[in-house]
Amino acid sequence: MTNASSGEAGQNLYVDTRGCCEAPVPFTEAVVNGLAQGGGLYVPERIPTLTLEEITALAKLPYAQRAAAIYKAFAIDLPDDEIDRLMARSYGDNFDDDAICPITSLDDDTHVLELWHGPTSAFKDMALQCLPQFFSASASALRESGQLDHEFLILVATSGDTGKAALEGFKNAEGVRIGVLFPDTGVSDIQRKQMVTTTGDNVQVWGVRGNFDDCQTGVKKAFSDDAFAQKLLREHSVALSSANSINWGRLMPQIVYYVSSYAELVAQGKVEAGAPVDVCVPTGNFGNILAAWYAKAMGVPFGTLMCASNENRVLADFINTGTYDISDRDFVTTPSPSMDILVSSNLERQLFELTGRDTQAIAGWMRDLSESRRFRVDADTFAKVRADFVADSVGNDECLAVIREVLDEHGYLLDPHTAVAYRVAQNVRGENPVLIASTAHWAKFGDNVYRALHDLPAGAPLPADVAALTGCQLNELISRETGGRAIPAGLSSLDEMPVRFAEVIDGDVASIESAAEDFLSR
């Protein structure tokens, strides 16, 4: 593999999208910082390139070794043997399938990349079993070099899945405490129980009055509050960091599974080496589909990248018009809540790459978004967006209809997020085979899967006897109705777990900062 790197000892350093950092930083510093100074996002100075032979050869390796090979190609500033050790800990018996993210083919040209075999049954585990390992190793390396003398508070805003995955990954980690904020009425019963029953001595969970964007905006403002940062360091010897996909350490593991998936398709004889494969991703924050773009930039023969939106179709509208506008856009509650997002943070990284890394343009657009709630890219940038991406959206009732349709036609049960991607792939696909990113196990969203199987409209009340069931009991009912489908152990036992966190706070930055200080003072 070709290391396209710079810096001392071949390191690939990291710059920020808004040009506010005085100098590039190494991988370890980018990971522990999370968000760059000035609000920008870290990206590597160079993207490594892989030959087709190097990509396909990965299929001969266990998944952990594939991941290690990609990290080494990015020339991160950790020893190779430590990368191997951390990856072995990240991808092992904590996943319920030896393949880690197996591929199920619905037909000769439609392949489902199952990213939900980790401990919390969502694709976020692919990154959040890995990021904590590298976060701790990075912090340790910085402490040993004398660059670090404090601990960390990880603050995470979640639309449902990231929160539990981050809690599971960071619980009981040395030198780290983690606080998760989720929209109090915007997650499924299973998602809520996963978070509020979390074990660990260093964890805290808050419900937030509002939607995910309120959570995410409040957390971002806390990160940008210099006075708050100084107070945390002075009074608690703690610095803020992030496990959201604004952290480059979240994106790197996602790049890995796209590179790996192409190698696997070739190894299984489902595509010929070098033949293009299109990728369809259900996305709200743009991180998952951005990882596919980075894999393509590295040399993976991906063709069109299909952006699948639900009724919160801000990304689909942007890709189709070049204007990102949330100035007069209502937030819609959908059956796919992890995509119920209007402010898509990782689009900033994508535009940075497509503008030729124009920090002034990015800073201007992000300022426009903050002040006017909209921005429009220039014609050249829009043309580059259209060269790589197509986009479509799926309505709430259609999403549920797809779940029933795919079960009837293929005997395969989708969750509502993957159902959105399946329909978009059908709507916009060309002649290439399509890889659909499946982002969650169906049992995380049993209420809407039940509606789908019983032809109930989205948002319709469940029958009284069904509504009286807990999320776990509802999943057992669905399993019986669909032939005894397995339910992951981490989801089936939630009713037996004691609720540890019930606090609900406002989503403004003052309330979030106050809650964080209370947590640190305990």
Short mmCIF file of C-alpha atoms in Angstrom, two decimals:
data_model
loop_
_atom_site.label_atom_id
_atom_site.label_comp_id
_atom_site.label_asym_id
_atom_site.label_seq_id
_atom_site.Cartn_x
_atom_site.Cartn_y
_atom_site.Cartn_z
CA MET A 1 0.00 0.00 0.00
CA THR A 2 1.18 3.51 -0.79
CA ASN A 3 1.57 5.82 2.20
CA ALA A 4 0.72 9.30 1.00
CA SER A 5 1.99 11.09 4.06
CA SER A 6 3.91 14.06 5.42
CA GLY A 7 5.45 15.23 8.67
CA GLU A 8 8.08 13.63 10.87
CA ALA A 9 8.82 9.94 10.41
CA GLY A 10 6.38 9.70 7.52
CA GLN A 11 3.35 10.77 9.56
CA ASN A 12 0.26 11.92 7.77
CA LEU A 13 -0.73 15.14 9.54
CA TYR A 14 -4.21 16.63 9.89
CA VAL A 15 -5.50 20.04 8.84
CA ASP A 16 -8.85 21.65 9.59
CA THR A 17 -11.59 22.49 7.12
CA ARG A 18 -11.85 26.18 8.08
CA GLY A 19 -8.15 27.05 8.17
CA CYS A 20 -8.17 28.15 11.80
CA CYS A 21 -5.45 25.87 13.20
CA GLU A 22 -1.96 27.33 13.35
CA ALA A 23 -0.33 24.09 12.24
CA PRO A 24 -1.32 20.56 11.21
CA VAL A 25 -1.53 17.98 14.00
CA PRO A 26 -0.81 14.23 14.09
CA PHE A 27 -3.55 11.60 14.18
CA THR A 28 -3.31 11.14 17.95
CA GLU A 29 -3.93 14.83 18.58
CA ALA A 30 -6.77 15.02 16.05
CA VAL A 31 -8.50 12.11 17.78
CA VAL A 32 -8.26 13.46 21.33
CA ASN A 33 -9.21 16.99 20.23
CA GLY A 34 -12.28 15.79 18.34
CA LEU A 35 -13.23 19.19 16.96
CA ALA A 36 -10.58 21.50 15.52
CA GLN A 37 -9.93 24.98 16.85
CA GLY A 38 -12.37 27.45 15.32
CA GLY A 39 -15.10 24.85 14.81
CA GLY A 40 -13.65 23.13 11.75
CA LEU A 41 -13.18 19.41 11.23
CA TYR A 42 -9.91 17.54 10.91
CA VAL A 43 -8.96 15.82 7.65
CA PRO A 44 -5.67 14.14 6.68
CA GLU A 45 -3.24 16.15 4.58
CA ARG A 46 -2.98 13.23 2.17
CA ILE A 47 -5.33 10.40 1.23
CA PRO A 48 -3.44 7.14 0.65
CA THR A 49 -3.88 5.32 -2.63
CA LEU A 50 -4.35 1.57 -2.97
CA THR A 51 -3.88 -0.56 -6.06
CA LEU A 52 -6.63 -2.95 -7.08
CA GLU A 53 -4.37 -5.84 -6.11
CA GLU A 54 -3.85 -4.38 -2.64
CA ILE A 55 -7.59 -3.93 -2.18
CA THR A 56 -8.57 -7.44 -3.27
CA ALA A 57 -5.74 -9.03 -1.25
CA LEU A 58 -7.40 -7.76 1.93
CA ALA A 59 -10.01 -10.51 1.59
CA LYS A 60 -7.35 -13.05 2.62
CA LEU A 61 -7.04 -11.38 6.04
CA PRO A 62 -9.33 -11.45 9.09
CA TYR A 63 -11.28 -8.22 9.43
CA ALA A 64 -9.11 -6.83 12.25
CA GLN A 65 -6.03 -7.20 10.08
CA ARG A 66 -7.79 -5.50 7.16
CA ALA A 67 -8.55 -2.57 9.43
CA ALA A 68 -4.96 -2.44 10.66
CA ALA A 69 -3.67 -2.39 7.07
CA ILE A 70 -5.84 0.61 6.19
CA TYR A 71 -4.75 2.52 9.30
CA LYS A 72 -1.12 1.85 8.46
CA ALA A 73 -1.75 3.14 4.93
CA PHE A 74 -2.90 6.41 6.49
CA ALA A 75 0.47 6.58 8.31
CA ILE A 76 -0.95 7.35 11.75
CA ASP A 77 1.53 8.15 14.50
CA LEU A 78 1.25 4.90 16.45
CA PRO A 79 3.56 1.87 16.10
CA ASP A 80 2.44 -0.86 13.71
CA ASP A 81 2.36 -3.51 16.42
CA GLU A 82 0.15 -1.30 18.58
CA ILE A 83 -2.24 -0.76 15.67
CA ASP A 84 -2.44 -4.55 15.27
CA ARG A 85 -3.15 -4.99 18.98
CA LEU A 86 -5.83 -2.30 19.11
CA MET A 87 -7.62 -3.66 16.05
CA ALA A 88 -7.62 -7.18 17.47
CA ARG A 89 -9.36 -5.77 20.56
CA SER A 90 -11.79 -3.74 18.44
CA TYR A 91 -13.00 -6.54 16.15
CA GLY A 92 -13.22 -9.90 17.87
CA ASP A 93 -15.77 -11.80 19.92
CA ASN A 94 -17.54 -8.53 20.73
CA PHE A 95 -19.21 -9.05 17.32
CA ASP A 96 -21.65 -11.90 16.76
CA ASP A 97 -20.33 -12.84 13.31
CA ASP A 98 -16.73 -13.77 12.51
CA ALA A 99 -16.96 -11.73 9.31
CA ILE A 100 -17.71 -8.66 11.51
CA CYS A 101 -19.80 -7.06 8.73
CA PRO A 102 -21.03 -9.87 6.47
CA ILE A 103 -22.66 -9.27 3.10
CA THR A 104 -26.06 -10.79 2.25
CA SER A 105 -27.06 -10.81 -1.42
CA LEU A 106 -30.75 -10.40 -2.17
CA ASP A 107 -30.13 -11.09 -5.86
CA ASP A 108 -27.17 -11.11 -8.24
CA ASP A 109 -26.88 -7.32 -8.26
CA THR A 110 -28.20 -6.21 -4.85
CA HIS A 111 -25.91 -6.77 -1.89
CA VAL A 112 -26.59 -5.75 1.72
CA LEU A 113 -23.61 -4.83 3.89
CA GLU A 114 -24.71 -5.76 7.42
CA LEU A 115 -23.06 -3.28 9.74
CA TRP A 116 -25.03 -4.19 12.87
CA HIS A 117 -23.35 -7.29 14.29
CA GLY A 118 -21.64 -5.42 17.14
CA PRO A 119 -22.69 -5.19 20.80
CA THR A 120 -25.40 -2.53 20.32
CA SER A 121 -26.79 -3.86 17.00
CA ALA A 122 -26.13 -0.69 15.01
CA PHE A 123 -23.53 0.38 12.47
CA LYS A 124 -22.09 2.83 14.98
CA ASP A 125 -20.39 -0.14 16.68
CA MET A 126 -18.10 -0.49 13.66
CA ALA A 127 -16.48 2.80 14.66
CA LEU A 128 -17.23 2.98 18.36
CA GLN A 129 -15.64 -0.32 19.28
CA CYS A 130 -12.53 1.06 17.55
CA LEU A 131 -12.41 4.77 18.41
CA PRO A 132 -12.17 4.30 22.20
CA GLN A 133 -9.20 1.97 21.73
CA PHE A 134 -7.36 4.54 19.63
CA PHE A 135 -8.51 7.45 21.79
CA SER A 136 -7.00 5.85 24.90
CA ALA A 137 -3.81 4.92 23.06
CA SER A 138 -3.53 8.43 21.63
CA ALA A 139 -4.07 10.07 25.03
CA SER A 140 -1.49 7.76 26.59
CA ALA A 141 1.07 8.59 23.91
CA LEU A 142 0.52 12.32 24.40
CA ARG A 143 0.85 11.98 28.17
CA GLU A 144 4.10 10.07 27.82
CA SER A 145 5.49 12.82 25.59
CA GLY A 146 4.48 15.50 28.09
CA GLN A 147 1.87 17.07 25.79
CA LEU A 148 -1.09 16.10 27.96
CA ASP A 149 -1.75 16.44 31.68
CA HIS A 150 -5.53 16.20 31.98
CA GLU A 151 -8.42 13.79 31.52
CA PHE A 152 -11.34 13.98 29.10
CA LEU A 153 -15.09 14.43 29.05
CA ILE A 154 -16.60 12.92 25.90
CA LEU A 155 -19.84 14.76 25.07
CA VAL A 156 -22.02 13.00 22.52
CA ALA A 157 -25.23 14.15 20.85
CA THR A 158 -27.16 11.20 19.46
CA SER A 159 -30.21 10.64 17.28
CA GLY A 160 -30.42 7.15 18.73
CA ASP A 161 -27.64 4.71 17.86
CA THR A 162 -24.42 6.67 18.43
CA GLY A 163 -25.19 7.21 22.10
CA LYS A 164 -25.36 3.59 23.19
CA ALA A 165 -22.46 2.61 20.93
CA ALA A 166 -20.29 5.36 22.45
CA LEU A 167 -21.34 4.46 25.99
CA GLU A 168 -20.50 0.82 25.35
CA GLY A 169 -17.16 1.68 23.83
CA PHE A 170 -15.99 4.17 26.49
CA LYS A 171 -17.52 2.74 29.66
CA ASN A 172 -14.90 2.27 32.39
CA ALA A 173 -12.15 3.64 30.13
CA GLU A 174 -9.30 5.09 32.18
CA GLY A 175 -9.01 8.87 32.14
CA VAL A 176 -12.31 9.38 30.32
CA ARG A 177 -15.85 10.22 31.34
CA ILE A 178 -18.68 10.21 28.80
CA GLY A 179 -22.00 12.06 28.73
CA VAL A 180 -24.66 11.37 26.11
CA LEU A 181 -27.58 13.63 25.12
CA PHE A 182 -30.55 12.31 23.15
CA PRO A 183 -33.88 13.87 22.08
CA ASP A 184 -36.24 12.83 24.86
CA THR A 185 -39.16 11.97 22.58
CA GLY A 186 -37.18 11.21 19.43
CA VAL A 187 -35.80 7.68 19.90
CA SER A 188 -37.34 4.22 20.00
CA ASP A 189 -38.16 2.44 23.25
CA ILE A 190 -35.30 0.03 22.62
CA GLN A 191 -32.83 2.84 21.89
CA ARG A 192 -33.86 4.69 25.06
CA LYS A 193 -33.55 1.61 27.24
CA GLN A 194 -30.16 0.80 25.76
CA MET A 195 -28.90 4.20 26.89
CA VAL A 196 -30.60 4.70 30.25
CA THR A 197 -29.66 1.21 31.50
CA THR A 198 -25.98 1.60 30.58
CA THR A 199 -23.52 0.19 33.08
CA GLY A 200 -20.15 1.73 33.91
CA ASP A 201 -18.80 4.09 36.54
CA ASN A 202 -17.84 6.91 34.15
CA VAL A 203 -21.07 7.39 32.20
CA GLN A 204 -24.02 9.81 32.22
CA VAL A 205 -27.10 10.08 30.00
CA TRP A 206 -29.49 13.02 29.59
CA GLY A 207 -32.76 13.30 27.70
CA VAL A 208 -33.11 16.66 25.96
CA ARG A 209 -36.29 18.64 25.38
CA GLY A 210 -36.11 19.05 21.60
CA ASN A 211 -34.88 17.18 18.56
CA PHE A 212 -31.46 15.86 17.55
CA ASP A 213 -30.42 19.14 15.95
CA ASP A 214 -31.01 20.86 19.30
CA CYS A 215 -28.74 18.29 20.97
CA GLN A 216 -26.05 18.56 18.30
CA THR A 217 -26.12 22.37 18.15
CA GLY A 218 -25.92 22.66 21.94
CA VAL A 219 -22.95 20.30 22.09
CA LYS A 220 -21.16 22.14 19.28
CA LYS A 221 -21.65 25.44 21.09
CA ALA A 222 -20.24 23.93 24.28
CA PHE A 223 -17.18 22.82 22.32
CA SER A 224 -16.75 26.35 20.96
CA ASP A 225 -17.10 28.04 24.38
CA ASP A 226 -13.53 28.95 25.37
CA ALA A 227 -14.56 30.16 28.83
CA PHE A 228 -16.27 26.82 29.52
CA ALA A 229 -13.20 24.92 28.32
CA GLN A 230 -10.92 26.95 30.59
CA LYS A 231 -13.24 26.38 33.55
CA LEU A 232 -13.26 22.62 33.00
CA LEU A 233 -9.48 22.53 32.87
CA ARG A 234 -9.07 24.82 35.88
CA GLU A 235 -11.66 23.24 38.17
CA HIS A 236 -11.78 19.63 36.98
CA SER A 237 -8.57 19.07 35.00
CA VAL A 238 -10.76 17.89 32.12
CA ALA A 239 -10.94 18.78 28.43
CA LEU A 240 -13.86 18.15 26.11
CA SER A 241 -13.67 15.72 23.22
CA SER A 242 -16.15 14.07 20.90
CA ALA A 243 -17.20 10.61 19.78
CA ASN A 244 -19.61 11.95 17.18
CA SER A 245 -18.64 11.65 13.54
CA ILE A 246 -17.13 15.14 13.71
CA ASN A 247 -14.19 13.18 15.18
CA TRP A 248 -11.94 11.81 12.43
CA GLY A 249 -11.44 8.75 14.61
CA ARG A 250 -15.08 7.89 13.90
CA LEU A 251 -14.71 8.13 10.13
CA MET A 252 -11.56 6.04 9.75
CA PRO A 253 -13.23 2.75 10.78
CA GLN A 254 -16.07 3.48 8.38
CA ILE A 255 -13.64 3.89 5.49
CA VAL A 256 -12.27 0.47 6.43
CA TYR A 257 -15.56 -1.37 5.99
CA TYR A 258 -16.13 0.07 2.53
CA VAL A 259 -12.67 -0.93 1.35
CA SER A 260 -13.16 -4.35 2.94
CA SER A 261 -16.61 -4.81 1.39
CA TYR A 262 -15.30 -4.47 -2.16
CA ALA A 263 -12.55 -7.01 -1.45
CA GLU A 264 -15.17 -9.35 -0.04
CA LEU A 265 -17.51 -9.00 -3.04
CA VAL A 266 -14.63 -9.92 -5.36
CA ALA A 267 -13.53 -12.83 -3.16
CA GLN A 268 -17.07 -14.24 -3.13
CA GLY A 269 -17.29 -14.03 -6.90
CA LYS A 270 -20.10 -11.49 -6.81
CA VAL A 271 -18.21 -8.89 -8.85
CA GLU A 272 -15.12 -9.08 -11.04
CA ALA A 273 -12.03 -7.31 -9.75
CA GLY A 274 -12.06 -3.76 -11.10
CA ALA A 275 -15.77 -3.76 -11.99
CA PRO A 276 -17.64 -0.75 -10.59
CA VAL A 277 -20.08 -1.10 -7.71
CA ASP A 278 -22.52 1.63 -6.71
CA VAL A 279 -23.15 2.28 -3.02
CA CYS A 280 -26.42 3.38 -1.40
CA VAL A 281 -26.29 4.75 2.12
CA PRO A 282 -29.14 5.90 4.40
CA THR A 283 -27.66 9.02 5.92
CA GLY A 284 -28.53 12.01 8.03
CA ASN A 285 -25.19 13.37 9.23
CA PHE A 286 -23.35 12.45 6.00
CA GLY A 287 -20.54 10.58 7.77
CA ASN A 288 -21.35 7.09 6.49
CA ILE A 289 -21.60 8.09 2.84
CA LEU A 290 -18.54 10.35 3.19
CA ALA A 291 -16.57 7.27 4.27
CA ALA A 292 -17.61 5.59 1.01
CA TRP A 293 -16.35 8.65 -0.89
CA TYR A 294 -12.97 8.43 0.86
CA ALA A 295 -12.76 4.73 -0.01
CA LYS A 296 -13.44 5.64 -3.63
CA ALA A 297 -10.77 8.37 -3.49
CA MET A 298 -8.33 5.75 -2.23
CA GLY A 299 -8.89 3.61 -5.32
CA VAL A 300 -11.87 1.37 -4.52
CA PRO A 301 -13.87 0.95 -7.77
CA PHE A 302 -17.05 2.53 -6.49
CA GLY A 303 -19.27 4.20 -9.06
CA THR A 304 -22.22 6.33 -8.05
CA LEU A 305 -22.76 7.12 -4.38
CA MET A 306 -26.49 7.17 -3.65
CA CYS A 307 -27.60 9.39 -0.77
CA ALA A 308 -30.82 8.03 0.71
CA SER A 309 -32.92 10.48 2.74
CA ASN A 310 -36.18 10.10 4.61
CA GLU A 311 -38.73 12.92 4.81
CA ASN A 312 -36.03 15.13 6.36
CA ARG A 313 -34.63 15.41 2.86
CA VAL A 314 -32.22 18.31 3.29
CA LEU A 315 -29.29 16.28 1.91
CA ALA A 316 -31.25 14.99 -1.06
CA ASP A 317 -32.36 18.54 -1.85
CA PHE A 318 -28.80 19.82 -1.56
CA ILE A 319 -27.39 17.17 -3.89
CA ASN A 320 -30.13 17.90 -6.39
CA THR A 321 -29.99 21.72 -6.23
CA GLY A 322 -26.69 22.87 -4.73
CA THR A 323 -28.54 24.81 -2.02
CA TYR A 324 -28.53 23.72 1.61
CA ASP A 325 -31.52 25.41 3.19
CA ILE A 326 -33.05 24.78 6.61
CA SER A 327 -34.29 28.35 7.08
CA ASP A 328 -37.92 27.38 6.64
CA ARG A 329 -37.81 23.61 6.88
CA ASP A 330 -39.86 21.66 9.39
CA PHE A 331 -38.26 18.82 11.32
CA VAL A 332 -40.21 15.63 10.57
CA THR A 333 -40.47 12.64 12.90
CA THR A 334 -40.05 9.48 10.82
CA PRO A 335 -39.85 5.70 11.25
CA SER A 336 -36.06 6.05 10.69
CA PRO A 337 -35.16 8.33 13.62
CA SER A 338 -31.39 8.01 13.35
CA MET A 339 -31.69 9.95 10.09
CA ASP A 340 -33.92 12.68 11.53
CA ILE A 341 -31.27 15.35 11.16
CA LEU A 342 -31.28 18.73 9.43
CA VAL A 343 -27.73 19.92 10.17
CA SER A 344 -25.43 17.38 8.49
CA SER A 345 -22.04 17.99 10.04
CA ASN A 346 -19.89 15.84 7.77
CA LEU A 347 -21.02 17.59 4.61
CA GLU A 348 -18.41 20.18 5.61
CA ARG A 349 -15.62 17.64 5.07
CA GLN A 350 -17.06 16.60 1.73
CA LEU A 351 -17.27 20.16 0.45
CA PHE A 352 -13.73 20.80 1.68
CA GLU A 353 -12.52 17.96 -0.52
CA LEU A 354 -14.64 18.89 -3.55
CA THR A 355 -13.53 22.55 -3.50
CA GLY A 356 -9.88 21.53 -3.64
CA ARG A 357 -9.63 22.20 0.12
CA ASP A 358 -10.73 25.83 -0.04
CA THR A 359 -10.89 26.83 3.63
CA GLN A 360 -12.27 30.30 2.86
CA ALA A 361 -15.20 28.87 0.95
CA ILE A 362 -15.96 26.37 3.73
CA ALA A 363 -15.73 29.00 6.47
CA GLY A 364 -18.05 31.26 4.50
CA TRP A 365 -20.66 28.59 3.84
CA MET A 366 -20.62 27.42 7.44
CA ARG A 367 -21.00 31.03 8.60
CA ASP A 368 -23.96 31.44 6.23
CA LEU A 369 -25.51 28.25 7.61
CA SER A 370 -25.10 29.48 11.18
CA GLU A 371 -26.38 33.00 10.53
CA SER A 372 -28.93 32.53 7.73
CA ARG A 373 -29.66 28.80 8.01
CA ARG A 374 -28.78 28.30 4.36
CA PHE A 375 -25.91 28.40 1.87
CA ARG A 376 -25.43 27.78 -1.83
CA VAL A 377 -22.27 26.33 -3.34
CA ASP A 378 -20.69 27.68 -6.52
CA ALA A 379 -21.31 26.07 -9.91
CA ASP A 380 -17.97 24.22 -10.07
CA THR A 381 -18.45 22.66 -6.65
CA PHE A 382 -22.02 21.68 -7.49
CA ALA A 383 -20.82 19.99 -10.67
CA LYS A 384 -18.36 17.93 -8.60
CA VAL A 385 -21.13 16.97 -6.18
CA ARG A 386 -23.23 15.77 -9.09
CA ALA A 387 -20.30 13.83 -10.56
CA ASP A 388 -20.12 11.58 -7.50
CA PHE A 389 -23.58 11.60 -5.95
CA VAL A 390 -27.23 11.06 -6.73
CA ALA A 391 -29.96 11.41 -4.13
CA ASP A 392 -33.58 10.64 -3.48
CA SER A 393 -35.91 10.53 -0.50
CA VAL A 394 -38.56 8.13 0.75
CA GLY A 395 -41.77 9.03 2.56
CA ASN A 396 -42.78 7.52 5.87
CA ASP A 397 -45.49 5.19 4.58
CA GLU A 398 -43.36 4.07 1.65
CA CYS A 399 -40.54 3.23 4.03
CA LEU A 400 -42.81 0.84 5.91
CA ALA A 401 -44.16 -0.64 2.68
CA VAL A 402 -40.61 -1.52 1.63
CA ILE A 403 -40.05 -3.56 4.81
CA ARG A 404 -43.05 -5.75 3.98
CA GLU A 405 -42.13 -5.90 0.29
CA VAL A 406 -38.57 -7.12 0.90
CA LEU A 407 -39.72 -9.68 3.46
CA ASP A 408 -42.28 -11.07 1.02
CA GLU A 409 -39.92 -11.10 -1.98
CA HIS A 410 -36.62 -12.08 -0.37
CA GLY A 411 -37.43 -13.41 3.10
CA TYR A 412 -35.19 -10.69 4.53
CA LEU A 413 -36.31 -8.33 7.30
CA LEU A 414 -35.02 -4.76 7.03
CA ASP A 415 -34.96 -2.04 9.64
CA PRO A 416 -36.58 1.28 8.59
CA HIS A 417 -33.25 2.99 7.78
CA THR A 418 -32.10 0.24 5.45
CA ALA A 419 -35.57 0.20 3.90
CA VAL A 420 -35.07 3.84 2.89
CA ALA A 421 -31.79 2.92 1.22
CA TYR A 422 -33.31 -0.10 -0.53
CA ARG A 423 -36.03 2.01 -2.14
CA VAL A 424 -33.64 4.79 -3.17
CA ALA A 425 -31.33 2.20 -4.72
CA GLN A 426 -34.27 0.91 -6.72
CA ASN A 427 -35.28 4.41 -7.78
CA VAL A 428 -31.92 5.75 -8.97
CA ARG A 429 -29.73 2.75 -9.76
CA GLY A 430 -28.10 2.24 -13.11
CA GLU A 431 -26.49 -0.88 -14.54
CA ASN A 432 -23.89 -1.48 -11.82
CA PRO A 433 -24.38 -3.84 -8.87
CA VAL A 434 -25.42 -1.98 -5.74
CA LEU A 435 -24.06 -2.33 -2.22
CA ILE A 436 -26.64 -1.16 0.33
CA ALA A 437 -25.39 -0.12 3.75
CA SER A 438 -27.63 -1.77 6.35
CA THR A 439 -27.26 0.33 9.46
CA ALA A 440 -29.27 -1.37 12.21
CA HIS A 441 -30.90 -4.63 13.25
CA TRP A 442 -34.66 -4.57 12.75
CA ALA A 443 -35.26 -5.23 16.47
CA LYS A 444 -34.10 -1.73 17.38
CA PHE A 445 -37.27 -0.38 15.75
CA GLY A 446 -39.89 -2.99 16.53
CA ASP A 447 -42.83 -0.57 16.65
CA ASN A 448 -42.36 0.52 13.06
CA VAL A 449 -41.48 -2.97 11.86
CA TYR A 450 -44.78 -4.13 13.38
CA ARG A 451 -46.61 -1.35 11.56
CA ALA A 452 -44.94 -2.42 8.33
CA LEU A 453 -45.88 -6.07 8.73
CA HIS A 454 -49.49 -5.23 9.58
CA ASP A 455 -50.03 -2.53 6.94
CA LEU A 456 -50.44 0.26 9.47
CA PRO A 457 -49.60 3.81 8.36
CA ALA A 458 -46.55 5.51 9.81
CA GLY A 459 -47.42 7.13 13.12
CA ALA A 460 -50.65 5.16 13.48
CA PRO A 461 -51.43 3.97 17.01
CA LEU A 462 -50.57 0.35 17.61
CA PRO A 463 -53.43 -1.94 18.70
CA ALA A 464 -54.00 -1.54 22.41
CA ASP A 465 -52.68 -4.99 23.30
CA VAL A 466 -49.55 -4.40 21.21
CA ALA A 467 -49.03 -0.87 22.53
CA ALA A 468 -49.03 -2.28 26.06
CA LEU A 469 -45.96 -4.40 25.27
CA THR A 470 -42.45 -3.30 26.06
CA GLY A 471 -40.01 -2.99 23.18
CA CYS A 472 -38.51 -6.37 24.08
CA GLN A 473 -41.92 -8.05 24.21
CA LEU A 474 -42.88 -6.50 20.88
CA ASN A 475 -39.71 -7.86 19.30
CA GLU A 476 -40.55 -11.33 20.58
CA LEU A 477 -43.99 -11.02 18.97
CA ILE A 478 -42.47 -9.96 15.64
CA SER A 479 -39.99 -12.82 15.84
CA ARG A 480 -42.82 -15.33 16.28
CA GLU A 481 -44.79 -13.80 13.42
CA THR A 482 -41.83 -13.99 11.04
CA GLY A 483 -40.63 -17.53 11.68
CA GLY A 484 -38.61 -17.25 14.87
CA ARG A 485 -35.99 -14.72 13.82
CA ALA A 486 -33.14 -14.29 16.25
CA ILE A 487 -32.99 -11.18 18.44
CA PRO A 488 -29.54 -10.06 19.60
CA ALA A 489 -28.92 -10.81 23.27
CA GLY A 490 -28.17 -7.17 24.03
CA LEU A 491 -31.66 -6.19 22.88
CA SER A 492 -33.68 -9.09 24.26
CA SER A 493 -32.59 -8.56 27.89
CA LEU A 494 -33.24 -4.82 28.25
CA ASP A 495 -36.43 -5.20 30.30
CA GLU A 496 -34.39 -6.87 33.01
CA MET A 497 -31.91 -4.00 33.28
CA PRO A 498 -32.42 -1.26 35.92
CA VAL A 499 -32.91 2.31 34.67
CA ARG A 500 -29.98 4.42 35.88
CA PHE A 501 -30.63 7.75 34.15
CA ALA A 502 -33.89 9.68 33.99
CA GLU A 503 -32.79 13.34 33.95
CA VAL A 504 -34.23 15.56 31.18
CA ILE A 505 -32.64 18.93 30.42
CA ASP A 506 -33.14 21.80 27.99
CA GLY A 507 -31.07 21.77 24.80
CA ASP A 508 -29.50 25.22 25.13
CA VAL A 509 -25.76 25.46 25.69
CA ALA A 510 -26.10 26.82 29.24
CA SER A 511 -28.19 23.83 30.32
CA ILE A 512 -25.78 21.37 28.69
CA GLU A 513 -22.75 22.99 30.28
CA SER A 514 -24.42 23.05 33.70
CA ALA A 515 -25.35 19.36 33.42
CA ALA A 516 -21.81 18.49 32.38
CA GLU A 517 -20.33 20.31 35.37
CA ASP A 518 -22.75 18.56 37.73
CA PHE A 519 -21.65 15.23 36.29
CA LEU A 520 -17.97 16.04 36.75
CA SER A 521 -18.58 17.16 40.33
CA ARG A 522 -20.06 13.85 41.45
#
